[in-house]
Coordinates of C-alpha atoms (C1' of nucleotides) and ligand atoms in Angstrom, one line a residue:
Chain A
X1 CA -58.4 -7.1 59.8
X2 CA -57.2 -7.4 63.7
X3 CA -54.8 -10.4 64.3
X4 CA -53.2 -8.8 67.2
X5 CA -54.9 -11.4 69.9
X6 CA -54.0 -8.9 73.0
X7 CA -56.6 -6.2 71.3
X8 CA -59.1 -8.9 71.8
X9 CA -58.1 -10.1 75.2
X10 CA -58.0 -6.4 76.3
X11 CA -61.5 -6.0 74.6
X12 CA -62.7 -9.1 76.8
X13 CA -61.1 -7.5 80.3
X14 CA -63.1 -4.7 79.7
X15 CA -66.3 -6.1 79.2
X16 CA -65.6 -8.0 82.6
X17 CA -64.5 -4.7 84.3
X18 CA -67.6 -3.2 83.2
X19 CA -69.5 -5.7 83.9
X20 CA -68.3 -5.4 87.8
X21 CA -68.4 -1.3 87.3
X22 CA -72.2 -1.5 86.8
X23 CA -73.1 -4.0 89.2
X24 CA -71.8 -1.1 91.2
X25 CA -74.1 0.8 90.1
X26 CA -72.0 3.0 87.5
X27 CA -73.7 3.7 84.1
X28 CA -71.2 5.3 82.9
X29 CA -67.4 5.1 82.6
X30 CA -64.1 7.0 81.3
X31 CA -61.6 5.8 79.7
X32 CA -59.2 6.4 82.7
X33 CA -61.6 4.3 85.0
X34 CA -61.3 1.3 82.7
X35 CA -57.8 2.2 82.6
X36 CA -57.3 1.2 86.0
X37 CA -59.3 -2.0 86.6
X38 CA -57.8 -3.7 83.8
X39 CA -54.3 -2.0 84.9
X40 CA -53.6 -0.8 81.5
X41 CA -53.6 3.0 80.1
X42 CA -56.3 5.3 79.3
X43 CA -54.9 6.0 75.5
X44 CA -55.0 2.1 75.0
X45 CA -58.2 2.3 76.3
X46 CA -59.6 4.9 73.5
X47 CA -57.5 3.1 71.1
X48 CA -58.9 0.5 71.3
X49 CA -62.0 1.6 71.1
X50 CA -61.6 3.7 68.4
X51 CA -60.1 0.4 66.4
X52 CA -63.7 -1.0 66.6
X53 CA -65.4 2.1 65.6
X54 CA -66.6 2.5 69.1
X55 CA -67.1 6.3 70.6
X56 CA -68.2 7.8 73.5
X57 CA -68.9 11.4 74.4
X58 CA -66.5 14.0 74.8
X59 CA -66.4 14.9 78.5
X60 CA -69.4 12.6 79.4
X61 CA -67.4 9.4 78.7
X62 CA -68.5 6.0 78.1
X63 CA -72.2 4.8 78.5
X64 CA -72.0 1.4 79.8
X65 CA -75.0 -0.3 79.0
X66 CA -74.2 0.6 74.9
X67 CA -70.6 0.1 75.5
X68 CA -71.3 -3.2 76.8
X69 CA -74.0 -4.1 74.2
X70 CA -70.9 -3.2 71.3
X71 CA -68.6 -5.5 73.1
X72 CA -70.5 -8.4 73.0
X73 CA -71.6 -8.0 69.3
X74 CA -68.1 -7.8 68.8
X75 CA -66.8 -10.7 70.8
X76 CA -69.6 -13.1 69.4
X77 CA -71.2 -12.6 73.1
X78 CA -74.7 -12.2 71.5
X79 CA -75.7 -15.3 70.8
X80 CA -74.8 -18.2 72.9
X81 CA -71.7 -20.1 72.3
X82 CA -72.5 -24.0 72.3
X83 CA -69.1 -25.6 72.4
X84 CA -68.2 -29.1 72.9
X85 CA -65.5 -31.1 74.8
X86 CA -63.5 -33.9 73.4
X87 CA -61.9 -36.2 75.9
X88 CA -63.9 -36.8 79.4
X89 CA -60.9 -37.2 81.6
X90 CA -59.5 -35.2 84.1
X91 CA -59.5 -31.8 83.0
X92 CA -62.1 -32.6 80.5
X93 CA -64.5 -33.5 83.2
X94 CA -63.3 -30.5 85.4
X95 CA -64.5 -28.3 82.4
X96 CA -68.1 -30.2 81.9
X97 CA -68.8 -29.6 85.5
X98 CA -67.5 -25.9 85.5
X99 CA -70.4 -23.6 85.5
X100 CA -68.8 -20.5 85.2
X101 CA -68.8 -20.5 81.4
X102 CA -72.4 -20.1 81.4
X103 CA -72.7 -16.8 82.9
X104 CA -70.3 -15.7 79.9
X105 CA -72.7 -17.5 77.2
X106 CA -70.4 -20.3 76.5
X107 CA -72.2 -23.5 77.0
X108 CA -70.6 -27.2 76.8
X109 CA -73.3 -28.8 75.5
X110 CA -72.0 -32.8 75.2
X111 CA -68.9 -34.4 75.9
X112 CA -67.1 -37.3 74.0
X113 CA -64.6 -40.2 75.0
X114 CA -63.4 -43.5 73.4
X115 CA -63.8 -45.1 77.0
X116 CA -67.4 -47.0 77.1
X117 CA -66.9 -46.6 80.8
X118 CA -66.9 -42.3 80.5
X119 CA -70.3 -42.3 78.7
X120 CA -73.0 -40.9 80.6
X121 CA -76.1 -39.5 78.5
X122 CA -78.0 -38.4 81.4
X123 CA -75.4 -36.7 83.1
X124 CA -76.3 -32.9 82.9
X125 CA -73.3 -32.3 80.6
X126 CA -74.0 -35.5 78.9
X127 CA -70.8 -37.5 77.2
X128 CA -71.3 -39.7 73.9
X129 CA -69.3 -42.0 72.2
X130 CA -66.3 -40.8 69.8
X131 CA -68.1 -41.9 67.1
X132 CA -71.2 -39.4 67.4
X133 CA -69.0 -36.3 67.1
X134 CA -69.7 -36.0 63.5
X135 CA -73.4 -36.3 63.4
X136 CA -73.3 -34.5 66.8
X137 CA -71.5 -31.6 65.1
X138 CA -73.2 -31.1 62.1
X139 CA -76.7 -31.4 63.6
X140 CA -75.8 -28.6 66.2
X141 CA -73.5 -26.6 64.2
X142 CA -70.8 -27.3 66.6
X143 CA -67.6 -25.3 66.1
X144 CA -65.8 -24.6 68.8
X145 CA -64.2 -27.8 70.7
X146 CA -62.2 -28.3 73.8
X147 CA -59.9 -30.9 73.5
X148 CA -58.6 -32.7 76.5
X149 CA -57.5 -36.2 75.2
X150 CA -54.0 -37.8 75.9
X151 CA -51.4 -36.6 74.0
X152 CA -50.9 -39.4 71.9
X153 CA -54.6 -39.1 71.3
X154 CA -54.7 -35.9 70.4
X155 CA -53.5 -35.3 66.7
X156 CA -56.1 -37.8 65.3
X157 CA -59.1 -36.2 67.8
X158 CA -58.1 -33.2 66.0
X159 CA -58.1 -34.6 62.5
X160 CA -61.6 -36.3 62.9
X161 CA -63.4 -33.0 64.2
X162 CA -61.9 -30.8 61.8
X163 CA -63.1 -33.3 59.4
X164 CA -66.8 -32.8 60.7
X165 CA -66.9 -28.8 60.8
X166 CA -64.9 -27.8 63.9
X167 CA -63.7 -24.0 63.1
X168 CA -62.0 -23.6 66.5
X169 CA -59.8 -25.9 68.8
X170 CA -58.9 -25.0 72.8
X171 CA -56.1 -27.7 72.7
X172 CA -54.8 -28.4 76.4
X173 CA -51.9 -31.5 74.8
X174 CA -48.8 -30.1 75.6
X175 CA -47.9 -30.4 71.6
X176 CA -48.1 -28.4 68.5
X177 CA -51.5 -29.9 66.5
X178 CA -52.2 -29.7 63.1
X179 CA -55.5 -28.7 62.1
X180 CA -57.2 -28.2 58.5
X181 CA -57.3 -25.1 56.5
X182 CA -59.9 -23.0 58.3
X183 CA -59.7 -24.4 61.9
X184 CA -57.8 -22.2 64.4
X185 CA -56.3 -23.9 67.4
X186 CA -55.1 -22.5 70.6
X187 CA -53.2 -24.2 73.0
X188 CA -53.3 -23.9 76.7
X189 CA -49.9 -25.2 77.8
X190 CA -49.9 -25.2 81.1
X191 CA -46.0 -26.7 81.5
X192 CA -44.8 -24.0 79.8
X193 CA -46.9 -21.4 81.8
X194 CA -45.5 -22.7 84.4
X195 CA -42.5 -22.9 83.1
X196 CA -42.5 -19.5 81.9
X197 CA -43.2 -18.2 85.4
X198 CA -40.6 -20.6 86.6
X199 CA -38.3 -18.2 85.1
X200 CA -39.1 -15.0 85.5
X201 CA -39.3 -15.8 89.5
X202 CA -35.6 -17.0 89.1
X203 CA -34.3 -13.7 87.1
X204 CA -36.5 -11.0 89.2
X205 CA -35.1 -13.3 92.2
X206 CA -31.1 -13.5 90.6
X207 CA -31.1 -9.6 89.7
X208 CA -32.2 -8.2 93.0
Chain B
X1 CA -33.0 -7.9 81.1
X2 CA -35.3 -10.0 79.5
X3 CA -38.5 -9.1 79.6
X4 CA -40.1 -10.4 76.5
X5 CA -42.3 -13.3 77.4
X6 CA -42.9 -14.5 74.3
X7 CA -39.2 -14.9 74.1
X8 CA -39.2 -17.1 77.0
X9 CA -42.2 -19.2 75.7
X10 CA -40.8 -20.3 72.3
X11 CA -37.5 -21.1 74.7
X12 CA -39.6 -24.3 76.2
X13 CA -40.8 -25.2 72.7
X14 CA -37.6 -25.1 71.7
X15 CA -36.5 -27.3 74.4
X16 CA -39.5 -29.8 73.6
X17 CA -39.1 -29.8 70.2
X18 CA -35.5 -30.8 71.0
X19 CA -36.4 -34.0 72.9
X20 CA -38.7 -35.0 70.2
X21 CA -36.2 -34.8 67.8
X22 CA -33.4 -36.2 70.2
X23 CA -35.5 -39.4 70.6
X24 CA -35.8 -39.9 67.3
X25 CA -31.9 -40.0 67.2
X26 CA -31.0 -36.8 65.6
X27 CA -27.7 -35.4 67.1
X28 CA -27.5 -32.1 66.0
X29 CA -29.8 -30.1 64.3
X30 CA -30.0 -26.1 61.9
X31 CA -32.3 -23.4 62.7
X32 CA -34.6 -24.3 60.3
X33 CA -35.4 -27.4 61.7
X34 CA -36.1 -25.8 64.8
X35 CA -38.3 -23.8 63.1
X36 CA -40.1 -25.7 61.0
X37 CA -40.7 -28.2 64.5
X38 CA -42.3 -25.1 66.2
X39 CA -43.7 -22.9 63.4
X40 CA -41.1 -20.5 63.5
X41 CA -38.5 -18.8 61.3
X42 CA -35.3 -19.8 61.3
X43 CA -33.9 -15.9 62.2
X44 CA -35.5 -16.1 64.9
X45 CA -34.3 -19.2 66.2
X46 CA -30.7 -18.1 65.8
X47 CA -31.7 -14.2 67.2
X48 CA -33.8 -16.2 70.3
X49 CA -30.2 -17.9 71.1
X50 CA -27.8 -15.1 70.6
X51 CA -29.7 -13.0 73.0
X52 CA -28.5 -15.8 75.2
X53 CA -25.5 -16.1 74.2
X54 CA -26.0 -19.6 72.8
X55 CA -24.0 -20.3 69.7
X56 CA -23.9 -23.3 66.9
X57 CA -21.5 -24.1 64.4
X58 CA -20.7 -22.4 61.0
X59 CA -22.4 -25.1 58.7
X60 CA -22.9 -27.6 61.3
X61 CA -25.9 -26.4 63.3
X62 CA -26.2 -26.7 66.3
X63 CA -25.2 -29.8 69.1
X64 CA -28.8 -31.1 70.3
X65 CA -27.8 -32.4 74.1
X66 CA -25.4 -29.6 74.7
X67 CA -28.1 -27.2 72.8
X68 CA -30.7 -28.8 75.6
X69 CA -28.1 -28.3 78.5
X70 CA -28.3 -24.8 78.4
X71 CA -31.8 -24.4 77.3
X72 CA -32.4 -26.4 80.5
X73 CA -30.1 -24.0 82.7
X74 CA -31.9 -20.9 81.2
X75 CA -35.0 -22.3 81.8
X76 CA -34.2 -23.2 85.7
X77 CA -35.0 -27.3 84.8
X78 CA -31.3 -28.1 86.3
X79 CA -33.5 -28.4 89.5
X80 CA -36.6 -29.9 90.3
X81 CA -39.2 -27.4 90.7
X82 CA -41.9 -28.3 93.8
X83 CA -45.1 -26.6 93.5
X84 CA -48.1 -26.4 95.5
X85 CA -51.6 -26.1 94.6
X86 CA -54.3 -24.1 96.8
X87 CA -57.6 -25.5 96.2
X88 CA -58.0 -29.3 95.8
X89 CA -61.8 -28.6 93.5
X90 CA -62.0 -29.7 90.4
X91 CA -59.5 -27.9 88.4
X92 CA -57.0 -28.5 91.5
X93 CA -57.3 -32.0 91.8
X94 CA -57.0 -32.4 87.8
X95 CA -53.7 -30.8 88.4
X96 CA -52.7 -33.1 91.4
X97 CA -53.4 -36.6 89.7
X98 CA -51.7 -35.2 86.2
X99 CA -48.4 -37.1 85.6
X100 CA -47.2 -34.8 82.9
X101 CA -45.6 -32.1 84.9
X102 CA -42.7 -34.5 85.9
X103 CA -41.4 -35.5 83.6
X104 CA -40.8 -31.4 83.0
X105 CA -38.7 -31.4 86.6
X106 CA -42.3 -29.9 88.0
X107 CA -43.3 -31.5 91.2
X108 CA -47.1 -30.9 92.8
X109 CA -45.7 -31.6 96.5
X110 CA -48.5 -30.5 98.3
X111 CA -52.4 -29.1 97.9
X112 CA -54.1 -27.0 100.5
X113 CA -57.9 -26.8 100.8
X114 CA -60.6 -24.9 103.5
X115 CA -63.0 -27.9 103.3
X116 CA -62.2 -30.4 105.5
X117 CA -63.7 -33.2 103.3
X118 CA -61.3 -32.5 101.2
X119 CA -57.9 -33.3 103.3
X120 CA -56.3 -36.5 102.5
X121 CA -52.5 -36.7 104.2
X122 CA -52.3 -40.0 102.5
X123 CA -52.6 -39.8 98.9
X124 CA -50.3 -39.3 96.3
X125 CA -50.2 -35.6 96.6
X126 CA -51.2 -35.0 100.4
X127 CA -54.4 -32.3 100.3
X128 CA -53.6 -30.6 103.9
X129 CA -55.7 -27.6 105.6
X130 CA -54.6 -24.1 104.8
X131 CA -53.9 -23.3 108.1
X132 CA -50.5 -25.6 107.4
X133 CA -49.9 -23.8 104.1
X134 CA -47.6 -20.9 105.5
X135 CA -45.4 -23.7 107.6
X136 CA -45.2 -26.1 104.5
X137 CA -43.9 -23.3 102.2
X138 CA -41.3 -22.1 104.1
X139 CA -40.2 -25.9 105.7
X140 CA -40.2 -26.9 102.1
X141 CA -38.8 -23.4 100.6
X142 CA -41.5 -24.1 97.6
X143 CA -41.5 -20.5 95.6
X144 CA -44.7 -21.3 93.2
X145 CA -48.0 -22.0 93.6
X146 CA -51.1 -22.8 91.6
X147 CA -53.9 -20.7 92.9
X148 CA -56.9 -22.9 92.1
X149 CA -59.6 -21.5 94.7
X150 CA -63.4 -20.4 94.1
X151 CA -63.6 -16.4 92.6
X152 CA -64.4 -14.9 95.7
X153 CA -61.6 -16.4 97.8
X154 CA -58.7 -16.2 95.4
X155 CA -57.8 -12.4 96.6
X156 CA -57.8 -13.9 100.4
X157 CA -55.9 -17.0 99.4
X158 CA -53.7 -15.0 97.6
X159 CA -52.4 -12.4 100.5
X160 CA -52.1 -15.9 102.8
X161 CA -49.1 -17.3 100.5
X162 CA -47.7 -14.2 99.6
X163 CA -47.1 -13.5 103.0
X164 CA -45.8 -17.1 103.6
X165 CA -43.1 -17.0 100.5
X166 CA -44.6 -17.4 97.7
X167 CA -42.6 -15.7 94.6
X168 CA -44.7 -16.9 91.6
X169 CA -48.8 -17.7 91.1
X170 CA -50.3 -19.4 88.6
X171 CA -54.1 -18.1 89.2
X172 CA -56.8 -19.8 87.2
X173 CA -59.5 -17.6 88.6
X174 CA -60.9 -15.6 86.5
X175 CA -60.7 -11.9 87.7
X176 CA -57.3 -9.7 88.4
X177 CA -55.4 -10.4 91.4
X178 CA -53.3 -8.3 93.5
X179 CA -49.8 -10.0 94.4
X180 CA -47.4 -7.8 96.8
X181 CA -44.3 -6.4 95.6
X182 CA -42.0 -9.7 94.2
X183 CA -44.6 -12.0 93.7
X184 CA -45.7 -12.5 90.0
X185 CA -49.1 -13.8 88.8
X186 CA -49.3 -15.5 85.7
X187 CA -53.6 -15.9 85.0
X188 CA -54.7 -18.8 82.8
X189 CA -58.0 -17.6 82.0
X190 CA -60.4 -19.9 80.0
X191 CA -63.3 -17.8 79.7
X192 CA -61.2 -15.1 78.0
X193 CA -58.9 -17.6 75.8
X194 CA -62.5 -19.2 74.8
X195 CA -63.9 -15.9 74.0
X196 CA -60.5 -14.9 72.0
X197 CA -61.3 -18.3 69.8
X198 CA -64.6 -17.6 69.4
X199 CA -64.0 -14.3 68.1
X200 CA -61.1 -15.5 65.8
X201 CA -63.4 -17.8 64.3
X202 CA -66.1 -15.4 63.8
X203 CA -63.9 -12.9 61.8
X204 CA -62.2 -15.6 59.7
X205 CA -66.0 -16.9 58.6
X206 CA -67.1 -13.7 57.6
X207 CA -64.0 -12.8 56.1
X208 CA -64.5 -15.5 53.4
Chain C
dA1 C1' -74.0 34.0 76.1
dT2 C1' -69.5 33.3 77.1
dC3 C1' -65.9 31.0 79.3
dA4 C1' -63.5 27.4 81.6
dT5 C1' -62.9 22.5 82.0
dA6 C1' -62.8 17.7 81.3
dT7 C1' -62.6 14.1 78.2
dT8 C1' -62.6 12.1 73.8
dG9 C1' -60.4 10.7 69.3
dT10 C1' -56.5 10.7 66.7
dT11 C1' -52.0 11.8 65.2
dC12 C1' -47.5 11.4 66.1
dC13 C1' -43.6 9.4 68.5
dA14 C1' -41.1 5.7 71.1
dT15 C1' -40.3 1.2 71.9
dT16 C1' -40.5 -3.5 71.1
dT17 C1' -40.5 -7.4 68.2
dT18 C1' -39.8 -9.6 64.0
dT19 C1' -37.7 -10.2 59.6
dC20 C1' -34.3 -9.5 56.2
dA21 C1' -29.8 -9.7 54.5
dC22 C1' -25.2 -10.7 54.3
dA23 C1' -20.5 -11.0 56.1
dA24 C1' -17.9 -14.4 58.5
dT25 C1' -16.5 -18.9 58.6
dA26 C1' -16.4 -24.0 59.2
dA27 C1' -16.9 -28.1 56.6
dC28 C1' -16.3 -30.5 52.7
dA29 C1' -14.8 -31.5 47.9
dA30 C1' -11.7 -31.5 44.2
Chain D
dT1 C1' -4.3 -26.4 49.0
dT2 C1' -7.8 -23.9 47.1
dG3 C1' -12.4 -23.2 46.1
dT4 C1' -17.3 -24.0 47.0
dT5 C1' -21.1 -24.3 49.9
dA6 C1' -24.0 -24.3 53.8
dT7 C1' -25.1 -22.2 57.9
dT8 C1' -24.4 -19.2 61.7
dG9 C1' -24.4 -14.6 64.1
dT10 C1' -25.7 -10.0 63.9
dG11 C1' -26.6 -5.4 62.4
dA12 C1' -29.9 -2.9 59.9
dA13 C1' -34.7 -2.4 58.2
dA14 C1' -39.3 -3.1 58.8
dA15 C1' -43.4 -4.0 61.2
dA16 C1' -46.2 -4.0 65.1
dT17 C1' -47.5 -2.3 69.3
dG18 C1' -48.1 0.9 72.9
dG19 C1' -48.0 5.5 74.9
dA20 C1' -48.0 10.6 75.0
dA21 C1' -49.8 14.7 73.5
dC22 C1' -53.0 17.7 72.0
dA23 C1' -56.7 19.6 69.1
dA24 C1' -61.6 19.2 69.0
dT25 C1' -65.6 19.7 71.5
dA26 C1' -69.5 18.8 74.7
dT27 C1' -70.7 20.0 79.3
dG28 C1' -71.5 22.8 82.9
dA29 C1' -70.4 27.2 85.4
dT30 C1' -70.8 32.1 85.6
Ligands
NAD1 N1 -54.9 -33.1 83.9 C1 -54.2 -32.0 83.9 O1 -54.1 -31.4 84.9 C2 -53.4 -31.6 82.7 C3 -52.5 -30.6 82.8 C4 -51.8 -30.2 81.7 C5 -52.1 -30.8 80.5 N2 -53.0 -31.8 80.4 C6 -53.2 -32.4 79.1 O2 -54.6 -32.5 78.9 C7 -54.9 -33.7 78.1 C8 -55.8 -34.5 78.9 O3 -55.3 -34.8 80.2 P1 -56.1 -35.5 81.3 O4 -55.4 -35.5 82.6 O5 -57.5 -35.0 81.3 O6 -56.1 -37.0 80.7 P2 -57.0 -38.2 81.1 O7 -56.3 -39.4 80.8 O8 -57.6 -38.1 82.5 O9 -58.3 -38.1 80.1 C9 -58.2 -38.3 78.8 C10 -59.6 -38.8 78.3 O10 -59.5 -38.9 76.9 C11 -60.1 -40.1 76.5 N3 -59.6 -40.4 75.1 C12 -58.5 -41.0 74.8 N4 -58.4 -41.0 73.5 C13 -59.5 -40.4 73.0 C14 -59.9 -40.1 71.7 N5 -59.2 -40.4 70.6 N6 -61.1 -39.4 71.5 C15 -61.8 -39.1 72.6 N7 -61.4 -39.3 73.9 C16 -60.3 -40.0 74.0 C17 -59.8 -41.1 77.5 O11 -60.7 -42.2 77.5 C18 -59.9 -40.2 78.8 O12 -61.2 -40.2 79.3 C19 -53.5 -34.4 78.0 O13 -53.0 -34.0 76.7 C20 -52.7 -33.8 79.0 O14 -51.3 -33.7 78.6 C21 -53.7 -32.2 81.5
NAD2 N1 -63.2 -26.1 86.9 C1 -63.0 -25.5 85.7 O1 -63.0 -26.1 84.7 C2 -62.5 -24.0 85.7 C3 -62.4 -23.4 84.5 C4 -62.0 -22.1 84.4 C5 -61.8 -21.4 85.6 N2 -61.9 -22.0 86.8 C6 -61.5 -21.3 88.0 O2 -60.7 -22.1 88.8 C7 -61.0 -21.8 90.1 C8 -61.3 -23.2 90.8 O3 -62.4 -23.8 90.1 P1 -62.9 -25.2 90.5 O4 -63.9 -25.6 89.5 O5 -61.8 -26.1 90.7 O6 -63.6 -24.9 91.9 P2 -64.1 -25.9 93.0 O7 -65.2 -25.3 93.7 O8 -64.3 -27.3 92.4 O9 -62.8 -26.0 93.9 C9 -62.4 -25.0 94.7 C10 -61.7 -25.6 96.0 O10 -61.1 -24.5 96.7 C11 -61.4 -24.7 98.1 N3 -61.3 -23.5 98.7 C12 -62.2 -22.5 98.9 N4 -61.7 -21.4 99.5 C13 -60.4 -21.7 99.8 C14 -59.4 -21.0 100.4 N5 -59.6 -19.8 100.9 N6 -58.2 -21.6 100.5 C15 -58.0 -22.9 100.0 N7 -59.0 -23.6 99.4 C16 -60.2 -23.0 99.3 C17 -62.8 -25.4 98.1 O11 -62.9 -26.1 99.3 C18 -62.7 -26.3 96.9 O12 -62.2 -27.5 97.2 C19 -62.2 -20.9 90.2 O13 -61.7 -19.6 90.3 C20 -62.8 -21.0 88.8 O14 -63.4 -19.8 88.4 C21 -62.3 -23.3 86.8

DNA sequence: ATCATATTGTTCCATTTTTCACAATAACAA
DNA sequence: TTGTTATTGTGAAAAATGGAACAATATGAT
């Protein structure tokens, strides 16, 4: 099995790039091509490829249409992605409103909140009470979830949709969650991104 | 030099994990602590500080503040970093009104937008017009910014603060950008980190 | 039909990153 | 004081990742 999580970001740049390529007009592509609007190498390219059993045609490269069609079946992109948001505060609200998910067949389809004055079941994204998550979940098979609660909030948010079927967490609490056996969290931290780029401005600054 | 982000990253959980444990009145604490409070090994806790040159005691671990102090250094929080944003949308203005950044030494000063509607020289983080943008960064020698701008104006917005000083980007948009020569972007991309859970989860279910 | 060429697919090699293992040693106990 | 123990610091081993090289081969030219 693939667990290196780059391979699958790469896999995800690429279907973007070709996305862009044959809106061009391209309909096909070599691996050097992709290469370079991902900024990456041609042998990663292949390799990569080659790692999901996908070939093209020796010197008539990559058709993009197919290529495209095998990405997506790869990266779930096949079937639309109903995910759900959990916490309608800041950034959780900034997400609901976002429509740039739906062009990529990720759809936030309700979001939640402990705060009587956050729900809104008309709004287009519409946001229920805490206390529908489970039935919410299980009656649309739910299993991905965005959480954007407060911190303090965000260990027992967790608990309680793991509890109802969540598979997958997008955690944005600048803390380390634990979720049940067979959920998979992943954290956006944005401190420590920035934190992260903090530094490497000082050093590329200091050693110059 | 140190190049391995990674590295850098389990640096500030380190450093988090530190306060947590400080504030519930530990003094010192072993590498396995460390680990256990960020998922890590222990090795790696001890080979993460000898690469910078941190060193505990034989047997008696290692001193929590003084452990923090240079954690702190390394990590450039001995100074208060200002930050700007560039587009006051809806991401942007999440980022304005969040209070969690200071208490990390991360200060939004300022937020630039195109739309006039959206200036405010008054609130708690002043939203001023671009135009000011390239004045403000080098008055206020601010080195990062978060780029937070529609798609199709983030390569634009992007030139505009390189050329006025910037040395560090944290783009949210969701395509490549081109930075000149000492300016680093760091991309938060959402769509791909969704797409990246979504496919994690999909393998683990059908490997089961 | 044959040859030259361009490009893939894959093997091999280099580099980076992580883990292991253990000598060195400080703290503590007897 | 001497011995025992716990924990660091690091060098060596292993694993993972990325890149280069090249044989295989389809395409197009002559
Ligand atoms: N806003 C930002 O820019 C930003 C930046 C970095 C990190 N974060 C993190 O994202 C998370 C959310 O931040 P925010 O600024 O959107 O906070 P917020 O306070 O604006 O919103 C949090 C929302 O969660 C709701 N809530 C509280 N407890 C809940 C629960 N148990 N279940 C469901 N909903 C609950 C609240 O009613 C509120 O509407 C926090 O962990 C914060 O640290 C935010
Ligand atoms: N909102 C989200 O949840 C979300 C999620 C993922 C990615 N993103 C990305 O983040 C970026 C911002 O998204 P958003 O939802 O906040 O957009 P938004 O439209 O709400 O806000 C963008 C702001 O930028 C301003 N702007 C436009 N051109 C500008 C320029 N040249 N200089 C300065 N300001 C300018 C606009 O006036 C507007 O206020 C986009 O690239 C988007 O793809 C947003």
């Amino acid at each position: 099995m693939i667990t290196n999580k780059n391979c699958i970001i790469r896999l995800s740049r690429y279907k973007n790039a070709l996305y862009r390529l044959q809106a061009l007009g391209f309909v096909k592509v070599f691996s050097d091509n992709l290469a370079d609007a991902v900024s990456g190498t041609a042998s990663q390219v292949r390799k990569d490829f080659s790692i999901f059993g996908i070939s093209g045609n020796k010197k008539g490269g990559y058709q993009i249409d197919s290529l495209l069609e095998k990405l997506n079946s790869i990266l779930g992109k096949d079937q639309l992605q109903k995910v759900i948001v959990v916490g309608a505060g800041h950034i959780g609200s900034a997400l609901m409103r976002y429509r740039g998910f739906e062009k990529e067949g990720i759809k936030i389809v309700a979001g939640f909140d402990i705060d009587p004055a956050k729900i809104n079941r008309s709004s287009f994204v519409p946001v229920l009470p805490l206390d529908e998550a489970k039935a919410f979940i299980k009656t649309h098979s739910i299993r991905i979830a965005i959480l954007a609660v407060p911190d303090i909030a965000a260990q027992q948010a967790t608990d309680i949709i793991c509890a109802s079927g969540i598979k997958g967490i997008l955690n944005f609490a600048p803390l380390g969650l634990k979720g049940t056996e067979g959920c998979i969290i992943n954290n956006v931290n944005l401190e420590i991104e920035l934190e992260n780029l903090i530094y490497f401005v000082n050093v590329t600054e200091k050693t110059r």
